[in-house]
Amino acid sequence: MQTDAEIIQKVISSVRQTGLELTARQVKITHSGDDLTITASWKREIEFPGYTLPLNFSVSLTEIKRWTRAG
């Protein structure tokens, strides 16, 4: 079974391949019964003449913990 820290590092490494840099503080893991939810959040600023538009992004994925299923 992987620890939350190991899962977070795997998420950061996988996302880095897309060109997005995340830190461990931007990735949250929640355990609920047999489910594991990973949420990644980040902010990007788009600059326009005279102002900057902040955009907030958040992506979540919930899966059944594989290590708790029989077989």
Tab-separated table of C-alpha atoms in Angstrom:
chain	number	residue	atom	x	y	z
A	1	MET	CA	0.000	0.000	0.000
A	2	GLN	CA	1.300	3.442	-0.927
A	3	THR	CA	1.364	6.266	1.584
A	4	ASP	CA	-0.387	9.568	0.858
A	5	ALA	CA	3.025	11.211	0.390
A	6	GLU	CA	3.988	8.608	-2.236
A	7	ILE	CA	0.685	9.097	-4.073
A	8	ILE	CA	1.123	12.881	-4.028
A	9	GLN	CA	4.644	12.593	-5.463
A	10	LYS	CA	3.361	10.267	-8.198
A	11	VAL	CA	0.612	12.774	-9.088
A	12	ILE	CA	3.121	15.654	-9.185
A	13	SER	CA	5.464	13.630	-11.401
A	14	SER	CA	2.695	12.578	-13.787
A	15	VAL	CA	1.277	16.095	-14.086
A	16	ARG	CA	4.742	17.556	-14.687
A	17	GLN	CA	4.800	15.689	-18.032
A	18	THR	CA	1.921	17.924	-19.198
A	19	GLY	CA	3.907	21.083	-18.435
A	20	LEU	CA	2.046	21.940	-15.226
A	21	GLU	CA	4.122	22.282	-12.068
A	22	LEU	CA	2.300	21.374	-8.852
A	23	THR	CA	3.540	21.361	-5.284
A	24	ALA	CA	2.503	18.941	-2.553
A	25	ARG	CA	0.358	21.716	-1.024
A	26	GLN	CA	-1.736	21.800	-4.213
A	27	VAL	CA	-2.616	18.092	-4.050
A	28	LYS	CA	-5.066	16.806	-1.443
A	29	ILE	CA	-5.929	13.181	-0.666
A	30	THR	CA	-9.141	12.208	1.095
A	31	HIS	CA	-10.003	8.701	2.300
A	32	SER	CA	-13.662	7.761	2.693
A	33	GLY	CA	-14.456	4.115	3.365
A	34	ASP	CA	-13.204	2.179	0.354
A	35	ASP	CA	-12.789	5.333	-1.747
A	36	LEU	CA	-9.726	7.486	-2.323
A	37	THR	CA	-10.159	11.002	-3.725
A	38	ILE	CA	-7.274	12.999	-5.161
A	39	THR	CA	-7.835	16.716	-5.733
A	40	ALA	CA	-5.359	18.997	-7.480
A	41	SER	CA	-5.848	22.767	-7.449
A	42	TRP	CA	-3.821	25.520	-9.051
A	43	LYS	CA	-4.043	29.130	-10.170
A	44	ARG	CA	-2.947	30.805	-13.379
A	45	GLU	CA	-2.934	34.486	-14.138
A	46	ILE	CA	-3.709	35.734	-17.638
A	47	GLU	CA	-2.284	39.167	-18.331
A	48	PHE	CA	-4.222	41.641	-20.434
A	49	PRO	CA	-3.320	45.248	-21.152
A	50	GLY	CA	-4.110	47.084	-17.933
A	51	TYR	CA	-5.191	44.150	-15.764
A	52	THR	CA	-4.547	40.541	-14.810
A	53	LEU	CA	-7.257	37.887	-14.705
A	54	PRO	CA	-6.716	35.160	-12.080
A	55	LEU	CA	-8.082	31.744	-13.074
A	56	ASN	CA	-8.528	29.017	-10.472
A	57	PHE	CA	-8.579	25.354	-11.495
A	58	SER	CA	-9.487	22.256	-9.510
A	59	VAL	CA	-9.670	18.633	-10.649
A	60	SER	CA	-10.834	15.681	-8.534
A	61	LEU	CA	-10.751	11.946	-9.129
A	62	THR	CA	-12.374	9.348	-6.875
A	63	GLU	CA	-11.580	5.650	-7.186
A	64	ILE	CA	-12.069	2.525	-5.122
A	65	LYS	CA	-8.937	1.684	-3.157
A	66	ARG	CA	-7.453	-1.274	-4.994
A	67	TRP	CA	-5.648	-2.552	-1.942
A	68	THR	CA	-8.933	-3.099	-0.044
A	69	ARG	CA	-10.693	-5.152	-2.726
A	70	ALA	CA	-10.582	-8.928	-2.598
A	71	GLY	CA	-8.622	-10.658	-5.323
